[in-house]
C-alpha cells in the first residue's frame, strides 16, 4: 500500500519535516515537483520486523532479481523488506529531495563521488560496523569504492559491469582481424574495417552520456587513474595539456565513428553491431541486452581498450558499481544492519545474478560457476584491475557533468577543431560549480 | 474571444450597501436586502481561498526564485543558501556557452510562429468560414494536433526524423554510411526540423482563434462591401481584416507565450541538445535532477521572467487604457 504522490495521507510530523526539507526546496525553486518523498517512509511507527528500501530498479529484470534476493533474506532472517520502487531516472532526479524528506531506511545507489557527495552532506549513515563483518568478501578496489571522503564506509556494493570494446567473433574471424593491444593497432584496425565496408565504431550520443565513456577510456589509458580522479574531482585543470591530448586522440578516432550519432540512441547504435554492419562498439556490457537472439549473444565478445601509454598499460577498468546506502536516520537500525550484512554476502549476489545475468558480482568470493563466457571474462577483467573507475557522471559532481560536460562533449563531437575554445570554457564553469560548496 | 470584458470584482459586490450599520435592524429597508451574512461569508471564501492559493503558488514562488537567483544553493537544507550577488548572472552572460544560443532560439521560435503558421491559420480560417462542404471535417482534422499533448507530438516527430529508421530518411535514402541527414542531431538542421513540428500544431490553434473571430464579423459588412463592388481580396483586406483587430491581439499574445514556454516538444525530441537550446530547458536542466543548481537555474528563470514581462506589460497597459476609455 503506497501513498499517493500528493502526500495526502502522510502523517503529521513527516509532513512538517517534508515541507521543511524537500517541499520547501521544491516550492522555492518554483519547480512544483511532485513530492515523491511522500511515498517514502511507511508512517512514523517502526516495525522491528520490517526494513524499508527505496529502489531505482524499475526495469522488469532487475526488479525481479531484487525481489528474489529479498525473499531469500526473509527466509533466512525473518525480516521483511518493504520495497518502494521508483522509475530509474525519476529516482535519480529526485534523490536530493528524497533523502531530505522521509527516505526509506536503505536505498539503491552508485559507488564513487556520487555516493561521497551525499555522505559529506550528512544525508547517509556510516556503516563501518557492517564492513567489519563483510570486509573479507571484497577486493581492495571495491573497498576503496565504498568509502566516503572521511574514510568511513557508506556503501555496500552488489553488482558491477565493465566498459570495454565489444565486437562479434564471427566478424573478426571472417575478415581475419585481431584484437588490437595498442593505440596504433587500433587505428590500423579502424582503417582496415573502413576498407572492408564496415563501420569501425558504432556510436550513438543522443542521450549525451555515451561520449563520456569514450573520454574516460582515452583519459585513463593516456594519463592514468590518478589523473582521472583529480580531473573528475575538479582538482586538475581542463586546460591542462594532458586533457588536450585526450581530445587529440579522440579526434583521430572520430572519422571512424558512425555518422549521424547525435540523433541516435545507444540502443540503435547497438543494433548496427547486432546486424554486423559495425565492427566494434565501446560501451558497457549492458550492450548484451540488445542481443536478443541466443546465437548472436554467444557470438559477442570484448577486449579492453588498447594501451596508449606504457606507464599505465591497461591497469584501469571502468566498472560502474551499484549497491546500497543507508539514509540519515533509519527507523529500524538493527534490521538495516542485518540486511546489509546479508547483501554484502556472496549468497545475495549469486541470488541476484540468477535472474539478471547482464552484470557480475562485486564480491570476489561469489561463485562464478553459473556465469556465461562473457560474464566470466568481465569478472576476471574487473578482478585483476589495479584501479576501478566509476564513469564520468559517477566520479564527478552530477551538476557539473550534466550541465557542463554533456553539452561540452557534444560540442566537441560536432566541431572537433574548436577544442581550444571549449576547454577554457569548461574550466571556467567547473571553477564556479566546484567553488559553490 | 473578446479581450475587453468588464468584470465586477466580487469584493465590490460583497461590500455592504452604504449607510447600513450591521447593528441596526434592517426593518427600515428590508425589501432591498442585498446580501445576508451567509452570502458574505460564502463570497469571502470564494474570493479568498483562490486568492490565497494564487498568492502562495504563484507570487510567493516567483518572488522566492527571484531571491534565489542571487544565491547559490544545492537544495540541501536552508543553511546552505549563500548570497552571491550578481555572480550567477555574470556567469550566465559570460561563461555559459548555452545561454545566448537559447535566447536566440526562443526569438527564432517566436518569429517563425508569427511568420508561417499564423498567416496559414488565418488563410485556413477564411476558407473554412465560407461554409464549404465538409468544413466540419477539415476543422477537426486541422485542430487535432492542438488537442494532442506536446510530448506525444515530440515523440512522433522524432520517430519521423530518426536518422536511421525514420520515415524521411528511409524515403529519400539518406541513412547510409557516408550519407546521413541527421535531422535530430545536426545543429544546423534540428531547430528547423522541430519548428516544422511546432508550426504544424500552431497552425490549427491559430485557425480556431481566427475562425472564432470571423464568426463575429457582422454579415452586413460583407453585404455592404459586395454592393460597393469589392472583390474577394479587397473585401478581406479593407473590411474583414480590420475588424479582426481584437483577435490579432490575442493571437500575438498567445504566440509570444507559446514561444517563451516552448519546452516539451524539444525536450522529448532531443533534450535541447546543441542547436535546440531553449531557456526553459536550461532552467529545468539546472534545477531539476541531481544537478540541483537551484540558484543558477533561478537566475535563468529570472531572465525568462524579465523577457516575458517586457512583452506582457505593454500589452496589459494597452488593454487597461482601452477599458478606461470604454
XYZ file of C-alpha atoms in Angstrom:
763
model
C 0.000 0.000 0.000
C 1.719 3.163 -1.207
C 0.676 6.715 -0.625
C -0.355 8.983 -3.435
C 2.300 11.415 -4.696
C 0.220 14.301 -3.461
C 1.134 13.179 0.009
C -2.417 13.421 1.209
C -2.180 10.634 3.700
C 1.185 11.441 5.171
C 1.079 11.607 8.949
C 1.593 14.994 10.583
C 5.195 15.039 11.731
C 6.596 13.719 8.498
C 4.591 16.223 6.524
C 6.120 19.031 8.502
C 9.640 17.779 8.029
C 8.803 17.244 4.419
C 7.803 20.850 3.950
C 10.890 21.982 5.756
C 13.124 19.924 3.554
C 12.102 18.683 0.188
C 8.842 20.543 -0.009
C 10.490 23.816 0.792
C 13.118 23.191 -1.826
C 10.585 22.263 -4.418
C 8.300 25.176 -3.634
C 11.075 27.705 -3.507
C 12.505 26.505 -6.740
C 9.061 27.024 -8.153
C 9.536 23.731 -9.856
C 6.388 22.181 -8.478
C 7.984 18.783 -8.267
C 5.504 16.246 -7.062
C 6.687 15.394 -3.612
C 7.646 11.847 -4.195
C 9.362 11.764 -0.853
C 5.859 11.394 0.429
C 5.925 7.924 -1.000
C 8.844 7.083 1.236
C 8.579 6.350 4.922
C 5.858 3.967 5.879
C 4.459 6.077 8.677
C 6.166 7.047 11.876
C 5.727 3.748 13.643
C 8.674 1.477 13.103
C 8.056 -2.200 12.831
C 11.059 -4.202 14.092
C 10.228 -6.896 11.555
C 10.380 -4.596 8.522
C 13.134 -2.694 6.740
C 12.059 -0.132 4.150
C 14.087 0.166 0.971
C 13.927 2.778 -1.799
C 14.706 1.145 -5.107
C 15.535 2.527 -8.532
C 15.324 -0.920 -10.105
C 12.227 -0.199 -12.157
C 13.163 -2.347 -15.143
C 11.494 -5.724 -15.139
C 14.599 -7.920 -14.873
C 16.439 -6.133 -12.042
C 13.157 -5.704 -10.189
C 12.523 -9.413 -10.283
C 16.110 -10.184 -9.349
C 15.959 -7.940 -6.276
C 12.623 -9.432 -5.269
C 14.229 -12.874 -5.213
C 17.076 -11.559 -3.061
C 14.697 -10.029 -0.502
C 12.618 -13.186 -0.420
C 15.755 -15.162 0.395
C 16.661 -12.628 3.102
C 13.243 -13.066 4.665
C 13.667 -16.818 4.650
C 16.995 -16.603 6.454
C 16.464 -13.696 8.860
C 12.685 -13.475 9.207
C 12.691 -9.789 8.316
C 10.520 -8.297 5.583
C 11.973 -5.804 3.115
C 9.319 -3.277 2.196
C 10.434 -2.146 -1.279
C 9.403 1.219 -2.688
C 10.338 1.171 -6.368
C 10.505 4.331 -8.451
C 11.263 4.820 -12.099
C 15.040 4.652 -12.521
C 15.504 8.163 -13.893
C 12.921 9.743 -11.627
C 14.659 8.229 -8.618
C 17.920 9.818 -9.693
C 16.343 13.187 -10.376
C 14.599 13.354 -7.045
C 17.321 11.876 -4.875
C 18.053 15.252 -3.242
C 14.557 15.898 -2.006
C 14.029 12.217 -1.286
C 16.985 11.993 1.085
C 15.973 15.182 2.884
C 12.346 14.201 3.258
C 11.355 10.896 4.778
C 13.604 8.444 2.974
C 13.437 4.696 3.380
C 15.943 3.005 5.692
C 18.096 1.736 2.839
C 18.274 2.911 -0.760
C 19.826 1.807 -4.043
C 22.701 3.994 -5.166
C 26.029 4.155 -7.011
C 29.586 3.981 -5.771
C 32.035 6.805 -6.319
C 31.793 10.564 -5.959
C 28.042 10.437 -6.198
C 27.940 8.399 -3.016
C 30.613 10.509 -1.289
C 28.678 13.674 -2.059
C 25.662 12.569 -0.014
C 27.892 11.155 2.690
C 29.599 14.537 3.033
C 26.205 16.249 3.174
C 25.285 14.063 6.161
C 22.405 12.509 4.263
C 23.762 8.988 4.748
C 24.768 6.881 7.758
C 28.265 5.376 8.017
C 28.255 1.561 8.207
C 31.743 0.611 9.401
C 30.207 -1.950 11.778
C 28.738 -3.801 8.806
C 32.059 -3.755 6.948
C 33.837 -5.361 9.898
C 31.769 -8.436 9.080
C 31.645 -8.310 5.281
C 35.089 -6.817 4.588
C 36.577 -10.202 3.767
C 34.172 -10.678 0.870
C 35.528 -7.824 -1.243
C 38.744 -6.993 -3.107
C 40.615 -3.805 -2.205
C 39.388 -1.904 -5.237
C 35.788 -2.429 -4.071
C 36.648 -1.334 -0.536
C 38.126 1.863 -1.907
C 34.898 2.487 -3.822
C 32.736 2.070 -0.724
C 34.384 4.712 1.456
C 33.394 8.339 1.856
C 35.913 11.176 1.858
C 36.160 10.849 5.633
C 37.465 7.272 5.296
C 34.314 5.714 6.743
C 32.285 3.135 4.874
C 28.933 4.269 3.474
C 28.191 1.809 0.729
C 27.672 -1.925 0.157
C 28.375 -2.932 -3.450
C 26.297 -5.660 -5.039
C 26.908 -5.801 -8.784
C 29.219 -4.238 -11.323
C 29.874 -4.354 -15.046
C 32.821 -3.320 -17.223
C 33.158 -0.909 -20.112
C 35.154 -2.345 -22.998
C 35.205 -2.586 -26.772
C 32.605 -5.108 -27.901
C 32.733 -6.988 -31.180
C 31.323 -10.073 -32.897
C 33.679 -13.022 -33.054
C 32.313 -14.150 -36.431
C 33.011 -10.737 -38.000
C 36.588 -10.751 -36.735
C 37.074 -14.315 -37.970
C 35.580 -13.586 -41.359
C 37.978 -10.690 -42.001
C 40.916 -12.103 -40.056
C 41.015 -9.208 -37.551
C 42.936 -9.453 -34.283
C 42.058 -7.607 -31.070
C 44.317 -4.550 -31.016
C 46.585 -4.179 -27.987
C 47.955 -0.713 -28.694
C 46.624 2.577 -29.988
C 48.400 2.256 -33.337
C 46.968 -1.212 -33.853
C 43.506 0.153 -33.061
C 43.802 2.932 -35.637
C 45.150 0.460 -38.203
C 42.221 -1.867 -37.500
C 39.766 1.012 -37.981
C 41.338 1.839 -41.339
C 41.086 -1.789 -42.409
C 37.447 -2.050 -41.352
C 36.585 1.070 -43.306
C 38.231 -0.506 -46.354
C 36.200 -3.664 -45.828
C 32.982 -1.635 -45.866
C 32.272 -1.873 -42.132
C 31.519 0.987 -39.764
C 34.570 0.701 -37.457
C 32.884 2.116 -34.333
C 29.138 2.043 -33.741
C 28.166 5.203 -31.886
C 25.044 6.999 -30.688
C 25.189 10.031 -28.404
C 21.615 11.249 -28.330
C 21.441 10.639 -24.594
C 24.705 12.582 -24.119
C 26.298 10.103 -21.684
C 27.854 7.540 -24.075
C 30.504 10.059 -25.144
C 31.657 10.288 -21.535
C 32.625 6.626 -21.694
C 34.921 7.217 -24.649
C 36.534 10.201 -22.937
C 37.149 8.191 -19.761
C 38.840 5.301 -21.576
C 41.243 7.516 -23.554
C 41.895 9.668 -20.490
C 42.982 6.948 -18.059
C 44.851 4.999 -20.715
C 46.789 8.135 -21.593
C 47.093 9.916 -18.231
C 46.452 7.195 -15.671
C 43.912 6.561 -12.921
C 45.127 9.276 -10.567
C 44.721 11.982 -13.151
C 41.214 10.747 -13.887
C 40.334 11.076 -10.206
C 41.919 14.533 -9.952
C 40.164 15.762 -13.064
C 36.777 14.404 -12.027
C 37.087 15.835 -8.524
C 37.679 19.262 -10.027
C 41.273 19.430 -8.831
C 43.085 19.075 -12.159
C 42.538 21.702 -14.820
C 40.678 21.101 -18.060
C 43.106 23.414 -19.800
C 45.964 21.037 -18.902
C 47.891 19.771 -21.937
C 47.042 16.233 -20.752
C 43.343 16.867 -21.375
C 44.060 18.419 -24.742
C 45.974 15.242 -25.655
C 42.883 13.159 -24.832
C 40.802 15.179 -27.255
C 43.532 14.951 -29.909
C 43.475 11.157 -29.661
C 39.703 11.155 -29.744
C 39.669 13.391 -32.836
C 41.919 10.855 -34.526
C 39.309 8.135 -33.906
C 36.248 10.256 -34.738
C 36.342 9.711 -38.528
C 35.911 6.007 -37.786
C 32.743 6.557 -35.777
C 29.277 6.010 -37.157
C 27.771 9.060 -38.896
C 24.690 10.799 -37.574
C 25.438 9.802 -33.981
C 23.934 12.932 -32.432
C 20.417 11.800 -33.265
C 20.946 8.116 -32.453
C 20.279 6.377 -29.150
C 22.750 3.811 -27.822
C 20.187 1.078 -28.447
C 20.025 1.908 -32.148
C 23.801 2.052 -32.338
C 23.960 -1.390 -30.729
C 21.670 -2.703 -33.444
C 24.335 -1.906 -36.059
C 26.677 -4.197 -34.149
C 23.979 -6.873 -33.942
C 23.382 -6.657 -37.690
C 27.148 -6.918 -38.396
C 27.260 -3.510 -40.059
C 29.621 -2.187 -37.415
C 32.867 -3.809 -36.350
C 33.229 -2.522 -32.785
C 31.292 -0.695 -30.088
C 32.769 0.929 -26.999
C 30.115 0.555 -24.302
C 29.261 -1.072 -21.005
C 28.477 -4.776 -21.012
C 24.769 -3.914 -20.904
C 25.112 -3.812 -24.693
C 24.353 -7.536 -24.399
C 20.716 -6.642 -23.631
C 20.343 -5.701 -27.302
C 21.397 -9.180 -28.439
C 18.020 -10.832 -28.036
C 18.866 -13.833 -30.163
C 20.845 -16.505 -28.271
C 23.142 -17.318 -31.200
C 24.009 -13.641 -31.631
C 24.700 -13.290 -27.931
C 27.108 -16.247 -27.966
C 28.930 -14.503 -30.806
C 29.504 -11.366 -28.705
C 32.931 -10.794 -27.213
C 35.029 -7.861 -25.988
C 38.582 -6.684 -25.420
C 39.798 -3.977 -23.041
C 40.544 -0.576 -24.540
C 44.065 -0.746 -26.011
C 47.118 0.643 -24.272
C 48.112 4.207 -25.184
C 50.770 4.994 -22.590
C 53.018 2.126 -21.449
C 53.316 3.703 -17.988
C 49.663 2.860 -17.336
C 49.093 -0.086 -19.680
C 45.597 -1.478 -19.270
C 45.579 -1.467 -15.483
C 42.410 0.629 -15.067
C 38.934 -0.690 -15.761
C 35.782 1.384 -15.863
C 33.382 -0.672 -13.802
C 30.356 1.273 -12.536
C 29.201 -0.404 -9.340
C 25.684 -0.457 -7.970
C 24.765 -1.159 -4.404
C 23.122 0.187 -1.253
C 23.404 3.064 1.159
C 21.695 3.837 4.460
C 19.669 7.034 4.819
C 20.415 9.593 7.515
C 18.070 8.274 10.203
C 16.944 4.714 9.551
C 13.939 3.731 11.646
C 14.888 0.114 12.067
C 18.601 0.261 12.759
C 19.102 -3.383 13.726
C 17.151 -4.584 10.720
C 19.261 -2.402 8.440
C 22.472 -3.920 9.802
C 21.162 -7.435 9.230
C 20.019 -6.604 5.723
C 23.323 -5.026 4.689
C 25.264 -7.906 6.158
C 23.206 -10.226 4.023
C 23.508 -8.041 0.919
C 27.265 -7.955 1.357
C 27.428 -11.749 1.296
C 28.283 -13.851 -1.789
C 24.939 -15.661 -1.399
C 22.937 -12.498 -2.036
C 24.951 -11.700 -5.157
C 24.569 -15.226 -6.535
C 20.837 -14.963 -5.901
C 20.630 -11.703 -7.805
C 22.674 -12.935 -10.763
C 20.396 -15.942 -11.210
C 17.747 -13.583 -12.585
C 19.888 -10.787 -14.029
C 22.952 -12.177 -15.833
C 23.831 -8.865 -17.518
C 26.120 -7.858 -14.639
C 28.684 -9.597 -12.401
C 29.130 -9.841 -8.641
C 31.070 -7.127 -6.832
C 32.469 -9.681 -4.383
C 35.345 -11.916 -5.458
C 34.022 -14.630 -3.155
C 30.831 -15.154 -5.136
C 30.684 -18.343 -7.199
C 31.243 -17.907 -10.918
C 30.029 -21.364 -11.895
C 26.770 -20.073 -13.360
C 28.452 -17.352 -15.422
C 28.351 -17.206 -19.209
C 31.695 -16.915 -21.000
C 31.115 -13.175 -21.360
C 30.388 -12.757 -17.647
C 33.468 -14.795 -16.686
C 35.643 -12.595 -18.845
C 34.100 -9.438 -17.395
C 34.539 -10.754 -13.859
C 38.206 -11.579 -14.451
C 38.879 -8.218 -16.043
C 37.399 -6.382 -13.067
C 39.042 -8.697 -10.533
C 42.505 -8.213 -11.996
C 42.216 -4.438 -12.378
C 44.571 -2.295 -10.360
C 42.039 0.530 -10.134
C 38.363 0.810 -10.885
C 36.746 3.962 -12.157
C 33.018 4.523 -11.994
C 32.171 6.688 -15.017
C 32.395 10.414 -15.538
C 28.964 11.127 -14.104
C 29.562 8.966 -11.037
C 33.137 10.047 -10.350
C 32.339 13.735 -10.516
C 29.690 16.173 -9.364
C 26.445 15.399 -11.158
C 25.653 19.096 -11.601
C 28.968 19.572 -13.378
C 28.652 16.541 -15.620
C 25.052 17.125 -16.621
C 25.085 20.866 -17.194
C 28.653 21.365 -18.430
C 30.249 18.131 -19.649
C 27.320 16.633 -21.535
C 26.782 19.671 -23.770
C 30.543 20.278 -23.862
C 31.372 16.819 -25.214
C 28.553 17.066 -27.731
C 30.032 20.343 -28.880
C 33.427 18.714 -29.318
C 31.934 15.837 -31.303
C 30.290 18.325 -33.665
C 33.316 20.579 -34.075
C 36.499 18.752 -33.017
C 38.555 21.721 -34.207
C 37.040 24.090 -31.658
C 38.506 22.235 -28.720
C 40.881 25.110 -27.900
C 37.993 27.415 -27.071
C 35.912 24.672 -25.492
C 38.380 23.638 -22.777
C 38.814 27.091 -21.173
C 35.028 27.423 -21.156
C 34.673 24.079 -19.381
C 37.362 25.089 -16.908
C 35.651 28.406 -16.075
C 32.318 26.714 -15.491
C 33.958 23.955 -13.465
C 35.594 26.506 -11.160
C 32.288 28.156 -10.313
C 30.491 24.873 -9.746
C 33.177 23.302 -7.576
C 33.541 26.573 -5.652
C 29.855 26.551 -4.729
C 30.330 24.040 -1.938
C -12.725 35.838 -27.678
C -13.087 39.496 -26.888
C -10.406 40.997 -24.761
C -12.240 43.815 -23.085
C -14.741 42.196 -20.817
C -15.929 44.273 -17.917
C -15.655 42.390 -14.697
C -17.047 43.330 -11.343
C -14.884 42.237 -8.522
C -16.607 40.005 -6.042
C -15.225 42.133 -3.207
C -17.109 45.122 -4.523
C -20.251 43.096 -4.735
C -19.733 41.731 -1.279
C -19.336 45.103 0.341
C -22.304 46.043 2.487
C -24.544 48.665 0.976
C -23.595 52.146 2.098
C -25.301 53.566 5.095
C -26.159 50.306 6.725
C -24.543 49.579 10.001
C -24.930 45.963 10.965
C -26.071 46.871 14.487
C -29.241 48.479 13.310
C -32.262 46.482 12.464
C -32.935 46.031 8.801
C -36.632 46.654 9.098
C -36.348 50.147 7.655
C -35.313 48.980 4.225
C -35.942 45.311 4.260
C -37.223 44.951 0.734
C -33.725 45.736 -0.642
C -31.662 43.372 1.381
C -28.596 42.798 -0.741
C -26.569 40.148 0.962
C -27.169 38.064 4.006
C -24.326 37.355 6.313
C -24.044 33.878 4.926
C -23.731 35.235 1.432
C -20.922 37.416 2.545
C -19.033 34.578 4.166
C -19.529 32.464 1.088
C -18.288 35.219 -1.171
C -15.341 35.963 1.072
C -14.378 32.305 0.948
C -14.915 32.070 -2.795
C -12.708 35.056 -3.406
C -10.305 34.492 -0.540
C -9.311 30.865 -0.962
C -8.322 31.148 -4.627
C -6.526 34.410 -3.875
C -4.548 32.752 -1.109
C -3.717 29.789 -3.298
C -2.725 32.057 -6.142
C -0.513 34.206 -3.949
C 1.115 31.162 -2.352
C 1.671 29.191 -5.520
C 2.393 31.995 -7.998
C 3.588 35.134 -6.274
C 5.465 33.679 -3.332
C 7.277 31.181 -5.529
C 8.069 33.767 -8.199
C 9.478 36.164 -5.630
C 11.368 33.336 -3.927
C 13.009 32.337 -7.192
C 13.961 35.966 -7.866
C 15.595 35.994 -4.440
C 17.308 32.643 -5.079
C 18.722 33.941 -8.351
C 21.218 35.941 -6.267
C 22.331 32.923 -4.230
C 23.912 29.539 -4.709
C 22.012 26.658 -3.251
C 22.207 22.924 -3.785
C 18.745 22.329 -2.386
C 20.046 20.512 0.690
C 18.933 22.304 3.841
C 18.231 26.030 4.068
C 21.539 26.769 5.776
C 23.446 26.074 2.567
C 21.922 29.101 0.800
C 24.752 31.542 0.131
C 24.338 35.098 -1.087
C 26.483 35.704 -4.174
C 25.015 38.917 -5.573
C 25.134 39.125 -9.340
C 27.583 36.226 -9.780
C 25.017 33.909 -11.339
C 24.144 36.496 -13.930
C 27.718 37.360 -14.846
C 28.461 33.655 -15.266
C 25.342 33.232 -17.303
C 26.096 36.082 -19.688
C 29.822 35.385 -19.994
C 30.585 31.742 -19.337
C 27.579 29.690 -20.290
C 28.001 28.519 -23.875
C 24.348 27.530 -23.993
C 22.741 30.741 -22.793
C 22.919 33.078 -25.791
C 22.005 30.340 -28.264
C 18.987 29.615 -26.071
C 17.849 33.246 -26.108
C 18.359 33.332 -29.856
C 16.363 30.144 -30.376
C 13.463 31.445 -28.290
C 13.396 34.545 -30.510
C 13.616 32.460 -33.691
C 10.800 30.326 -32.329
C 8.570 33.375 -31.978
C 9.483 34.857 -35.387
C 8.841 31.578 -37.179
C 5.498 31.034 -35.426
C 4.352 34.542 -36.374
C 5.543 34.333 -39.979
C 4.453 30.845 -41.022
C 1.675 29.124 -39.037
C -0.163 32.334 -38.119
C -0.877 33.547 -41.677
C -1.513 29.944 -42.668
C -4.043 29.572 -39.861
C -5.728 32.805 -40.921
C -5.870 31.594 -44.508
C -7.424 28.288 -43.500
C -9.904 30.038 -41.221
C -11.046 32.332 -44.037
C -11.505 29.338 -46.314
C -13.459 27.384 -43.718
C -15.579 30.407 -42.940
C -17.061 30.211 -46.430
C -19.286 27.303 -45.462
C -17.649 24.945 -47.918
C -18.738 21.317 -47.833
C -17.180 19.115 -45.166
C -15.886 22.181 -43.361
C -16.509 20.411 -40.044
C -14.233 17.582 -41.120
C -11.480 19.965 -42.151
C -11.836 21.913 -38.952
C -11.499 18.791 -36.855
C -8.564 17.477 -38.854
C -6.641 20.727 -38.652
C -7.404 21.246 -34.971
C -6.477 17.733 -33.877
C -2.731 18.454 -33.412
C -3.645 21.089 -30.821
C -5.540 18.540 -28.765
C -2.725 16.008 -28.679
C -0.209 16.544 -25.911
C 3.053 18.188 -26.902
C 5.084 15.312 -25.536
C 3.300 12.890 -27.868
C 3.853 15.229 -30.801
C 7.548 15.413 -29.995
C 7.761 11.651 -29.711
C 6.021 11.004 -33.021
C 8.038 13.608 -34.892
C 11.311 12.286 -33.594
C 10.296 8.900 -34.981
C 9.676 10.590 -38.332
C 13.040 12.358 -38.191
C 15.113 9.452 -36.811
C 18.314 9.363 -38.894
C 18.447 5.562 -39.165
C 14.892 4.336 -39.254
C 12.833 7.490 -39.646
C 10.246 7.990 -42.354
C 12.001 10.869 -44.105
C 15.450 9.349 -44.367
C 14.033 5.981 -45.371
C 12.112 7.589 -48.245
C 14.955 9.742 -49.552
C 17.619 7.147 -48.761
C 19.675 9.412 -46.517
C 20.501 6.741 -43.940
C 23.510 5.024 -45.451
C 27.038 5.311 -44.099
C 28.655 8.378 -45.622
C 25.292 9.903 -46.490
C 23.351 10.829 -43.398
C 20.981 13.688 -42.889
C 20.888 13.952 -39.119
C 17.643 15.829 -38.560
C 17.808 15.426 -34.801
C 21.494 15.900 -34.080
C 22.830 18.312 -36.673
C 22.804 21.764 -35.048
C 22.150 23.430 -38.397
C 19.066 21.352 -39.034
C 17.449 20.283 -35.802
C 15.928 23.618 -34.807
C 14.174 23.909 -38.170
C 13.078 20.295 -38.036
C 11.447 20.820 -34.654
C 9.941 24.130 -35.774
C 8.121 22.309 -38.550
C 6.518 20.138 -35.874
C 5.716 23.188 -33.753
C 4.229 25.024 -36.748
C 2.154 22.006 -37.653
C 0.481 22.254 -34.291
C 0.358 26.041 -34.073
C -1.463 26.369 -37.400
C -4.525 24.582 -36.051
C -4.501 26.723 -32.919
C -4.352 29.950 -34.932
C -7.050 28.693 -37.260
C -9.501 28.149 -34.425
C -8.804 31.584 -32.944
C -9.329 33.296 -36.277
C -12.390 31.217 -37.029
C -13.933 32.446 -33.778
C -13.005 35.999 -34.734
C -14.508 35.647 -38.208
C -17.759 34.338 -36.760
C -18.211 37.638 -35.000
C -17.832 39.742 -38.150
C -21.155 41.413 -38.921
C -22.570 39.927 -42.164
C -23.910 43.354 -43.162
C -20.308 44.491 -43.589
C -19.784 41.833 -46.230
C -23.021 42.821 -47.930
C -22.020 46.466 -47.992
C -18.656 45.554 -49.476
C -20.312 43.390 -52.090
C -22.716 46.213 -53.019
C -19.780 48.548 -53.445
C -18.342 46.052 -55.919
C -15.328 44.968 -53.890
C -13.774 41.691 -54.944
C -12.837 38.942 -52.552
C -9.333 40.166 -51.771
C -10.422 43.783 -51.378
C -13.189 42.762 -49.013
C -10.788 40.789 -46.888
C -8.087 43.431 -46.881
C -10.174 46.546 -46.227
C -13.221 45.219 -44.427
C -12.736 41.847 -42.760
C -9.148 42.060 -41.576
C -9.549 45.422 -39.766
C -12.490 44.009 -37.823
C -10.261 41.150 -36.632
C -8.137 43.510 -34.546
C -9.069 42.087 -31.148
C -8.370 38.581 -32.442
C -4.989 39.676 -33.737
C -4.054 40.971 -30.309
C -4.969 37.648 -28.746
C -3.050 35.785 -31.445
C 0.036 37.881 -30.866
C -0.029 37.349 -27.116
C -0.714 33.635 -27.441
C 2.145 33.239 -29.901
C 4.571 35.110 -27.671
C 3.596 32.911 -24.750
C 3.936 29.787 -26.900
C 7.424 30.866 -27.969
C 8.562 31.585 -24.433
C 7.210 28.432 -22.890
C 8.369 26.137 -25.696
C 9.753 23.168 -23.833
C 8.009 19.821 -24.006
C 8.333 19.341 -27.751
C 12.074 19.942 -27.741
C 12.693 18.041 -24.525
C 11.163 14.912 -25.972
C 12.774 15.480 -29.367
C 16.418 15.727 -28.284
C 16.532 17.100 -24.711
C 17.587 20.505 -26.003
C 20.965 19.331 -27.224
C 23.211 21.534 -29.302
C 21.220 23.519 -31.846
C 17.917 23.449 -29.956
C 18.817 25.015 -26.619
C 15.905 26.892 -25.062
C 15.725 28.942 -21.882
C 13.050 26.727 -20.373
C 15.201 23.638 -20.881
C 18.234 25.327 -19.350
C 16.147 26.161 -16.287
C 14.997 22.582 -15.791
C 18.407 21.066 -16.568
C 19.974 23.194 -13.867
C 17.300 22.906 -11.209
C 15.703 19.517 -11.542
C 17.532 16.293 -11.070
C 20.793 15.630 -9.374
C 22.353 18.828 -10.657
C 20.310 20.922 -8.189
C 21.956 24.226 -9.106
C 18.931 25.998 -7.790
C 20.442 29.476 -7.572
C 21.871 29.344 -11.052
C 18.751 27.844 -12.557
C 16.647 30.524 -10.854
C 18.839 33.173 -12.468
C 17.959 31.761 -15.881
C 14.324 31.663 -14.852
C 14.520 35.317 -13.846
C 15.874 36.184 -17.290
C 12.933 34.338 -18.791
C 10.562 36.197 -16.459
C 12.092 39.552 -17.431
C 11.618 38.813 -21.121
C 8.026 37.729 -20.515
C 7.252 40.852 -18.500
C 8.838 43.109 -21.108
C 6.382 41.693 -23.607
C 3.271 41.302 -21.476
C 3.319 44.594 -19.549
C 2.918 46.861 -22.625
C 0.046 44.651 -23.719
C -1.667 44.937 -20.341
C -1.185 48.702 -20.272
C -2.772 48.977 -23.700
C -5.694 46.794 -22.661
C -6.362 48.750 -19.463
C -6.242 52.023 -21.359
C -8.839 50.722 -23.751
C -11.022 49.629 -20.845
C -10.785 53.016 -19.230
C -11.795 54.674 -22.463
C -14.664 52.283 -22.931
